mmCIF file of C-alpha atoms in Angstrom:
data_model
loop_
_atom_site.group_PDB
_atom_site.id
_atom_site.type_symbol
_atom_site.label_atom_id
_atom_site.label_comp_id
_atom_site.label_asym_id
_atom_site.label_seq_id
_atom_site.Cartn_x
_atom_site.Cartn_y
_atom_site.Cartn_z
ATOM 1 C CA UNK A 7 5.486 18.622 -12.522
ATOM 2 C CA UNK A 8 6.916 21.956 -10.962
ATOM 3 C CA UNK A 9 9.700 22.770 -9.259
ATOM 4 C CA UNK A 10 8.039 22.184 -5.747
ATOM 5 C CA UNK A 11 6.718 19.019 -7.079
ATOM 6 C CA UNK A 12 4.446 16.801 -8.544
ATOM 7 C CA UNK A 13 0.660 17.981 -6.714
ATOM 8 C CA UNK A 14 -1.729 15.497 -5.445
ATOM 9 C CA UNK A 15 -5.423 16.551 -5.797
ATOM 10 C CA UNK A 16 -7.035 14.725 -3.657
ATOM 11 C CA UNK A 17 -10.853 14.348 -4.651
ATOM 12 C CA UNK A 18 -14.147 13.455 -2.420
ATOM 13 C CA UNK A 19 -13.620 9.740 -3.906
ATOM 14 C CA UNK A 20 -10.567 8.892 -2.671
ATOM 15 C CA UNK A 21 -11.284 9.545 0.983
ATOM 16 C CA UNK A 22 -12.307 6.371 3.630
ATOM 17 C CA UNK A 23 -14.413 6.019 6.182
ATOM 18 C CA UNK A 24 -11.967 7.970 8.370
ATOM 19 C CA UNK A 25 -11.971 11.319 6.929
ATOM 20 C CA UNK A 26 -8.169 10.333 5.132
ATOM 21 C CA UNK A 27 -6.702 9.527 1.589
ATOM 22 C CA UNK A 28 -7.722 5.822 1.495
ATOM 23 C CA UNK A 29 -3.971 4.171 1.618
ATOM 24 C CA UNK A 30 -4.555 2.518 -1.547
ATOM 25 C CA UNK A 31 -4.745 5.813 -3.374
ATOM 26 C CA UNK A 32 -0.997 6.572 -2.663
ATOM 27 C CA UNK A 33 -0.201 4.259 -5.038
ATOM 28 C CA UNK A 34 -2.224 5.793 -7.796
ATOM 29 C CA UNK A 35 -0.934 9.603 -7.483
ATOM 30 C CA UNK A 36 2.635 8.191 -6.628
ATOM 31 C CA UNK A 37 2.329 5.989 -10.297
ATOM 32 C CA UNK A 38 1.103 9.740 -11.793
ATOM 33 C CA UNK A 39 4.110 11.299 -10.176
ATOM 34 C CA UNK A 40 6.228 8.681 -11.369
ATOM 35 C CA UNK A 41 4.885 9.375 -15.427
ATOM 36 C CA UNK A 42 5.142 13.086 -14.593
ATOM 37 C CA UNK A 43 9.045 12.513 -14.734
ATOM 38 C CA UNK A 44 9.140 11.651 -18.161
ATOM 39 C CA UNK A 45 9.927 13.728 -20.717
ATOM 40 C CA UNK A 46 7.807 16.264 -22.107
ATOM 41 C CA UNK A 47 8.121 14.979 -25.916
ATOM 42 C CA UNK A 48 7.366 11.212 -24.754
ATOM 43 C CA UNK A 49 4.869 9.761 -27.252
ATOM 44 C CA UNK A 50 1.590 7.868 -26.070
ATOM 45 C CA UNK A 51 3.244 4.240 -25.965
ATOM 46 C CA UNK A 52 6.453 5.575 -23.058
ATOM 47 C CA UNK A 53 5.326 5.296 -19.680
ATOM 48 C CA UNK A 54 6.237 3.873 -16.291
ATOM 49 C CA UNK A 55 4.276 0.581 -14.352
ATOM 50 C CA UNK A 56 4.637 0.208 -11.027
ATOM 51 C CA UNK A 57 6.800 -3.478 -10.367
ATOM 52 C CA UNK A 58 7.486 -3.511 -6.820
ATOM 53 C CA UNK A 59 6.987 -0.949 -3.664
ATOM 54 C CA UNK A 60 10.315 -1.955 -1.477
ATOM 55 C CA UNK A 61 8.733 -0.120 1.142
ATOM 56 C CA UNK A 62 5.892 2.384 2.011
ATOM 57 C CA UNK A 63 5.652 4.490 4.918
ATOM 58 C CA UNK A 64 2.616 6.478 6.612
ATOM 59 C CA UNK A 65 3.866 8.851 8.664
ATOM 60 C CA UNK A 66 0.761 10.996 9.336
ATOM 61 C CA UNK A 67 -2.814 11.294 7.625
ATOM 62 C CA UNK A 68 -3.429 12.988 4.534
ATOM 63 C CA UNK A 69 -7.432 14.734 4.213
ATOM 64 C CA UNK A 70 -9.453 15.934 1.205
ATOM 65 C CA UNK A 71 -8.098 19.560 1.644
ATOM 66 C CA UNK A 72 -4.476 19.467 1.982
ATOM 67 C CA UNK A 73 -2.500 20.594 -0.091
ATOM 68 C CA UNK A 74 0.213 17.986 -1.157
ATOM 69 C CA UNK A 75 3.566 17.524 -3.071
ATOM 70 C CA UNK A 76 5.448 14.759 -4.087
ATOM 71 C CA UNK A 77 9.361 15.137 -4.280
ATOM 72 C CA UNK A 78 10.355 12.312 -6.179
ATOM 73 C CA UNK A 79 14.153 11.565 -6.003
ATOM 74 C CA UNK A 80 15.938 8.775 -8.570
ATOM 75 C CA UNK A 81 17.950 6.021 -6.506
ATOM 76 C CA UNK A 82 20.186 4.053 -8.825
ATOM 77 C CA UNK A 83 20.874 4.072 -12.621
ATOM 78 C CA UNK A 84 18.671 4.803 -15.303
ATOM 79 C CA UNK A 85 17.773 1.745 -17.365
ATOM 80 C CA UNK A 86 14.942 -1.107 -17.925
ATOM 81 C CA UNK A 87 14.207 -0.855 -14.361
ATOM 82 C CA UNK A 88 13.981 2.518 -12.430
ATOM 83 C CA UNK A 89 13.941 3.330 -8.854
ATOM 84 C CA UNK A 90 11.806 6.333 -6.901
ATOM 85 C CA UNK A 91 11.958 7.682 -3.362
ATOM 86 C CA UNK A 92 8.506 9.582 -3.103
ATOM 87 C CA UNK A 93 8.096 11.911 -0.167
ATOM 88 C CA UNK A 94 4.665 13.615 0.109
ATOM 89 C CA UNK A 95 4.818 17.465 2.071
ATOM 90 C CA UNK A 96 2.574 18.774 3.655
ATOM 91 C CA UNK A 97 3.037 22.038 5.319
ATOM 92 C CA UNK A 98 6.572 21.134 4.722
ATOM 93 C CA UNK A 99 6.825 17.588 6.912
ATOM 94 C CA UNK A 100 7.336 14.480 4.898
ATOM 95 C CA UNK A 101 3.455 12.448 5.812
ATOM 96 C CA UNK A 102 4.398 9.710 3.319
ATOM 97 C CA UNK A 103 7.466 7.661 1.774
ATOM 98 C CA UNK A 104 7.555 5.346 -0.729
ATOM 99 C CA UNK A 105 10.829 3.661 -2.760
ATOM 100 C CA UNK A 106 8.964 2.224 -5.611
ATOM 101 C CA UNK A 107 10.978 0.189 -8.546
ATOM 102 C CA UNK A 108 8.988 0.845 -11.989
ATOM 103 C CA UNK A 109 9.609 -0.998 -15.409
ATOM 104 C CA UNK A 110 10.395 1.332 -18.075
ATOM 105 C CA UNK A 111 8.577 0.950 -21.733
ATOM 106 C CA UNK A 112 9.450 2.717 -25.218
ATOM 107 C CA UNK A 113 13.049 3.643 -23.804
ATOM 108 C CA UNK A 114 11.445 5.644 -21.543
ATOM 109 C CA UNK A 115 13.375 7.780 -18.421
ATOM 110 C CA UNK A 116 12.909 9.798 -15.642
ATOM 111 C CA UNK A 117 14.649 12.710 -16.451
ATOM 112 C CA UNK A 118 12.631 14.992 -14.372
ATOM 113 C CA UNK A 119 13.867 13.290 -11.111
ATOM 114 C CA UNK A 120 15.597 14.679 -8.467
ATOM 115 C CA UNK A 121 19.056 13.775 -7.681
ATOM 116 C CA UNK A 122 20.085 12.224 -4.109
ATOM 117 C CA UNK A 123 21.899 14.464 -1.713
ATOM 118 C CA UNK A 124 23.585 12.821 0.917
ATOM 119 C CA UNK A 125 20.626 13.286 3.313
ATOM 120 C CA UNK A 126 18.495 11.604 0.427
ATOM 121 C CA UNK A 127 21.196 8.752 -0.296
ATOM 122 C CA UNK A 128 20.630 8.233 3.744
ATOM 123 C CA UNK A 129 16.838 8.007 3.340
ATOM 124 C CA UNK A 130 16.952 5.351 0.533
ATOM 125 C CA UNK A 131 19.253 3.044 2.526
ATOM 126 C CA UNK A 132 17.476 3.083 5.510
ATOM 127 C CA UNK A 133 14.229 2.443 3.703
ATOM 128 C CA UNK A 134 16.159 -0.430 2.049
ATOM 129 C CA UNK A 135 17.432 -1.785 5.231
ATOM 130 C CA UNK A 136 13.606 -1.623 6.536
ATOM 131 C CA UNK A 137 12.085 -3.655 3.765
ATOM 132 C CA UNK A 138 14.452 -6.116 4.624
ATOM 133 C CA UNK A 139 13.284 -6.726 7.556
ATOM 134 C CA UNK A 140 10.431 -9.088 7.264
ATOM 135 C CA UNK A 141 7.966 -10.905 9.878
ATOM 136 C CA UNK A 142 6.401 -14.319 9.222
ATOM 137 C CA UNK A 143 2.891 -15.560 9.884
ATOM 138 C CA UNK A 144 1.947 -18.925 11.206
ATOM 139 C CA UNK A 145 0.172 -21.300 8.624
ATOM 140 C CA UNK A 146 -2.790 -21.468 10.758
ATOM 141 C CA UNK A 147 -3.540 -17.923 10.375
ATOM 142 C CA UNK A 148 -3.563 -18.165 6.254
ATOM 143 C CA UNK A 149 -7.253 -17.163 4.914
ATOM 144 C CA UNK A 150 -8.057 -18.423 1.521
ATOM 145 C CA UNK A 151 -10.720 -16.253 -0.452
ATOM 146 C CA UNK A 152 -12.177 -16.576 -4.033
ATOM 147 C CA UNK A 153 -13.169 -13.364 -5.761
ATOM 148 C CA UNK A 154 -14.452 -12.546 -9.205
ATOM 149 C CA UNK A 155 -12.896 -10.216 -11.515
ATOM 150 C CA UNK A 156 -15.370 -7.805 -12.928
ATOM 151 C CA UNK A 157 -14.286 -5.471 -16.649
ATOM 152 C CA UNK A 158 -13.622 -2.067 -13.950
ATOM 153 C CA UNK A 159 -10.791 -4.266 -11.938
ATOM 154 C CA UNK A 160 -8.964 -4.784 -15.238
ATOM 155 C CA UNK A 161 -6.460 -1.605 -16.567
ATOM 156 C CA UNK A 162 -5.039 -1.012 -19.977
ATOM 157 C CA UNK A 163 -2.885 -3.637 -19.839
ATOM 158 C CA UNK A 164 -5.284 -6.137 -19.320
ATOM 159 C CA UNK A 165 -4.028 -6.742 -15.039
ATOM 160 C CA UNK A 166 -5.289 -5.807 -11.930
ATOM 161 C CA UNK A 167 -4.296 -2.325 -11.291
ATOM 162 C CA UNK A 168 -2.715 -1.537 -7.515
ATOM 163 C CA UNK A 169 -5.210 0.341 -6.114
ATOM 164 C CA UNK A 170 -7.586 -2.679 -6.531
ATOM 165 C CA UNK A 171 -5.120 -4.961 -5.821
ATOM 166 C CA UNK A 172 -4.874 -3.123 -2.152
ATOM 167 C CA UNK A 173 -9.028 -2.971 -2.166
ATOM 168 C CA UNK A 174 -9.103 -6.843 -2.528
ATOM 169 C CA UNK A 175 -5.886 -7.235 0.362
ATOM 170 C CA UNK A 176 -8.025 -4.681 2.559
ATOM 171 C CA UNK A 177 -11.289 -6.962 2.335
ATOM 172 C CA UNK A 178 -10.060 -9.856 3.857
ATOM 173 C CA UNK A 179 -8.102 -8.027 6.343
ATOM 174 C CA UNK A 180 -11.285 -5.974 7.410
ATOM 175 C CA UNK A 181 -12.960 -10.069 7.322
ATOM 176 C CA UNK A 182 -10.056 -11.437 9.865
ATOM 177 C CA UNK A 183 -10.804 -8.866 12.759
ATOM 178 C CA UNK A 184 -14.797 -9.115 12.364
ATOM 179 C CA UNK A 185 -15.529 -7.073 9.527
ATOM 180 C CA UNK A 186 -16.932 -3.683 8.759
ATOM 181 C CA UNK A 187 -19.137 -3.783 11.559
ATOM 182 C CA UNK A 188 -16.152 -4.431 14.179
ATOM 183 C CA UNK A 189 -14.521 -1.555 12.568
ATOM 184 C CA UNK A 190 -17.712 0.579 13.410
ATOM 185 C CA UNK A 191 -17.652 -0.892 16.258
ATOM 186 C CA UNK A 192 -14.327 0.019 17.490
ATOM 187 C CA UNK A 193 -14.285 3.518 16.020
ATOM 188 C CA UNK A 194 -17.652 4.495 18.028
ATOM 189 C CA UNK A 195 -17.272 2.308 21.166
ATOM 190 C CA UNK A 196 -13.594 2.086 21.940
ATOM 191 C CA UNK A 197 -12.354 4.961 19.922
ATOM 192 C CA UNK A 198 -9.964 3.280 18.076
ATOM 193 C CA UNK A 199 -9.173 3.048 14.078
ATOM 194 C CA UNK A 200 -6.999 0.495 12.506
ATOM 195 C CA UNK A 201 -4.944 2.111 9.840
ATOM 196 C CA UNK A 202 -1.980 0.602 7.674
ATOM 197 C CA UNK A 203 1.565 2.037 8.799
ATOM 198 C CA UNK A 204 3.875 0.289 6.020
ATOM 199 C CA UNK A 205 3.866 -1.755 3.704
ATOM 200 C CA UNK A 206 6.955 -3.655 3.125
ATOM 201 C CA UNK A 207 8.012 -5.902 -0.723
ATOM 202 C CA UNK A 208 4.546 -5.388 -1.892
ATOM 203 C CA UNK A 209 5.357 -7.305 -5.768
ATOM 204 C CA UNK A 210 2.979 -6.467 -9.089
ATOM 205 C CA UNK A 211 3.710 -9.621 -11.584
ATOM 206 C CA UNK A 212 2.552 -9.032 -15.138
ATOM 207 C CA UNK A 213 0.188 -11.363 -14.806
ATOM 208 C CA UNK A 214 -3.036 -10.946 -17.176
ATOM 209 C CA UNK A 215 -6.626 -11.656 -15.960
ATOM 210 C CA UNK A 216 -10.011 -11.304 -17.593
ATOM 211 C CA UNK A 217 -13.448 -10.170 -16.696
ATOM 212 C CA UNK A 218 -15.402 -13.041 -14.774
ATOM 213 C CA UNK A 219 -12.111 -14.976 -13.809
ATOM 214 C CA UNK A 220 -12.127 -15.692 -10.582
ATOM 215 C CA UNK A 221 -8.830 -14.937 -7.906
ATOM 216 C CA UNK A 222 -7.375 -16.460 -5.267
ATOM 217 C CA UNK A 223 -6.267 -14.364 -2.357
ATOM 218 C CA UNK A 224 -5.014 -14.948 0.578
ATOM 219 C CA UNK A 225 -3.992 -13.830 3.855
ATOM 220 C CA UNK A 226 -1.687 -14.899 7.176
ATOM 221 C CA UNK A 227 -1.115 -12.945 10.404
ATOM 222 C CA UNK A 228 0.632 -12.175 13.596
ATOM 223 C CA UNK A 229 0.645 -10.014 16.036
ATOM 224 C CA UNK A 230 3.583 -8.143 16.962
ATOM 225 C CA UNK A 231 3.587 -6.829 20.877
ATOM 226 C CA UNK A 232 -0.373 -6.022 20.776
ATOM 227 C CA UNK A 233 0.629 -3.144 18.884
ATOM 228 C CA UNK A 234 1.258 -4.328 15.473
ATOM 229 C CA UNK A 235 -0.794 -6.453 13.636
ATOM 230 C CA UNK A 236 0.915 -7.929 10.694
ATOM 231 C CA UNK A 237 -0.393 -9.387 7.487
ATOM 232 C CA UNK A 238 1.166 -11.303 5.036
ATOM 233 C CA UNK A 239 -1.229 -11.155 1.223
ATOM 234 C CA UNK A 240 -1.160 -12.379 -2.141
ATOM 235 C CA UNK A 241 -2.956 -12.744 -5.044
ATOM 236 C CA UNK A 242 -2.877 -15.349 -7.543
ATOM 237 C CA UNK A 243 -4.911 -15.997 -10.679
ATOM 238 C CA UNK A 244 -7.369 -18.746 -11.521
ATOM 239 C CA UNK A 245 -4.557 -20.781 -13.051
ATOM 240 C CA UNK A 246 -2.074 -20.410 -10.200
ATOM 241 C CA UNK A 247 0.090 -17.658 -11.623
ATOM 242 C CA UNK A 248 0.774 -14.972 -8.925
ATOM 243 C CA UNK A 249 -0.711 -11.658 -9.624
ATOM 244 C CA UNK A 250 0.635 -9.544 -6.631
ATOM 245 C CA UNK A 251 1.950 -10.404 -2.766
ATOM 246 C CA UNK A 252 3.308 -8.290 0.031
ATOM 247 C CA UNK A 253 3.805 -7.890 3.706
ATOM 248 C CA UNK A 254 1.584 -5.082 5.463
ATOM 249 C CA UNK A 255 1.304 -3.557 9.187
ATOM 250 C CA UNK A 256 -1.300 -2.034 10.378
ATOM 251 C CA UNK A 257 -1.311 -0.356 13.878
ATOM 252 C CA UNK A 258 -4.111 1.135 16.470
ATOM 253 C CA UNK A 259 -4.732 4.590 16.516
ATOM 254 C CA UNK A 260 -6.776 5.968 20.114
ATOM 255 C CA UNK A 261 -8.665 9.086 20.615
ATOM 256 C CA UNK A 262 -5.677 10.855 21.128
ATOM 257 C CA UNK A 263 -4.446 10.530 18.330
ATOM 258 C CA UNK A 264 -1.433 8.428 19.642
ATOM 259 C CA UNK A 265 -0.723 4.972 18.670
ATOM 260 C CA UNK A 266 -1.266 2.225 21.516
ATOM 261 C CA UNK A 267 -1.749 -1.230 22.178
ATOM 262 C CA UNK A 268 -4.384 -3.590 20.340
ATOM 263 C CA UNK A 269 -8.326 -3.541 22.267
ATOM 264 C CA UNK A 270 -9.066 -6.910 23.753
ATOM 265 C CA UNK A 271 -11.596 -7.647 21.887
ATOM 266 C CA UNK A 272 -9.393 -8.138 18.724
ATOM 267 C CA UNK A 273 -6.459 -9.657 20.158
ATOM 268 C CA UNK A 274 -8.927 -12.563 21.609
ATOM 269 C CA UNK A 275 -10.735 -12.303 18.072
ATOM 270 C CA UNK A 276 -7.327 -12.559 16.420
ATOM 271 C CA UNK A 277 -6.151 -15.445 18.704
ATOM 272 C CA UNK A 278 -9.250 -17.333 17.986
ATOM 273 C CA UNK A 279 -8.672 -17.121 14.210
ATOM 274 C CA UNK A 280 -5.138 -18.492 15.012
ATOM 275 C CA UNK A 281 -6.849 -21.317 17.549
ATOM 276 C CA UNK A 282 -4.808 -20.198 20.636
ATOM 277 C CA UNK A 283 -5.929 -19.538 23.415
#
């Protein structure tokens, strides 16, 4: 950590199918940003796990080259529990926000954190008042998936890490509209992508799993004025525990580079999963 902040390196991995940090990856570098805030002398057991991201916002598209840094700023007291507005810069604009809660081990702290200004104090509350605001999906839209757990979706402490979390979420998402294809489809043909814009409650339980268990996750949708399409996602394990569950939008991004309405094709594809007409 620096004074200008904690710096993302973004490598060749972490990039989608759209030239841009795969949204999923956010979480990783904003968890490293997070454990950068702890104090120099903190021993191998003190660290900080992500519990809950109250809301994430993408503002604009981060690539392999940029050059990135996370201004982390401390909302609340210090204690079992700690809170973190994370703003990514790039070319000094904020591209990224995210007010993530963490749970503390080993009497651990953030005492490299920034403290809120008043324009920060303003930024927290109005992310809190967005996370707030939630949407609901119709039962008929809910997608039920098994998957198995392989040893690489398992971290240290013996759960399923966010970024695979998000992978697993993004799979049957990607299923609901048609599937990679329709994505390929879209991008060549129509011109269109279908990227995440925020993610709103998104919850990591301690929940343990193990190599060759098989998960339950599921999935629910609407569609909010043919611009927004809305998922609601969880994850439970094999013995009905819940692993992880949130509430994501995605929107349409044209040619131009300007966000517009849903294609055609997916809002009939999306109303046929729903069976309206």
């Amino acid at each position: 950590m620096s004074d200008a902040g904690f710096v993302v390196d973004v490598g060749i991995a972490d990039i989608d199918s759209y030239a841009m940090l795969f949204y999923g990856n956010y979480f990783k570098y904003n968890e490293r940003a997070a454990n950068a805030l702890l104090p120099a002398s903190a021993g191998v057991g003190v660290a900080a796990t992500l519990k809950e991201a109250h809301l994430v916002k993408y503002a604009n598209r981060v690539g392999w080259n940029d050059d990135v840094r996370v201004r982390s700023t401390r909302v609340g007291d210090a204690g079992a529990e700690e809170t973190l507005l994370h703003e990514w810069i790039v070319g000094g604009k904020t591209v990224h926000s995210a007010l993530m809660t963490y749970t503390m081990t080993a009497g651990a702290t953030f005492a490299g954190a920034l403290t809120p200004d008043v324009s920060g104090e303003r930024r927290a509350k109005a992310a809190q008042r967005e996370a707030s605001q939630l949407f609901s999906c119709p039962e008929s839209t809910y997608r039920r998936e098994e998957f198995v757990v392989y040893p690489d979706h398992v971290n240290g402490l013996g759960r399923l890490g966010a970024p695979c979390i998000l992978d697993f979420f993004e799979r049957q998402r990607t299923t609901l509209i048609g599937g990679q294809d329709e994505l390929e489809r879209l991008k060549a043909e129509d011109q269109v992508m279908i990227v995440v814009y925020s993610i709103q409650q998104l919850r990591f339980l301690p929940t343990a799993v193990r190599p060759r268990e098989k998960i339950v996750v599921s999935s629910g949708f609407c569609v909010q004025n043919e611009m927004f399409y809305c998922v609601h996602q969880s994850i439970k394990a094999a013995s009905g525990e819940l692993i992880a569950d949130g509430y994501l939008k995605l929107v349409f991004v044209h040619g131009n580079g300007a966000v517009g309405k849903a294609p055609a094709a997916t809002l009939a594809r999306l109303a046929a999963a729903t069976g309206v007409s």
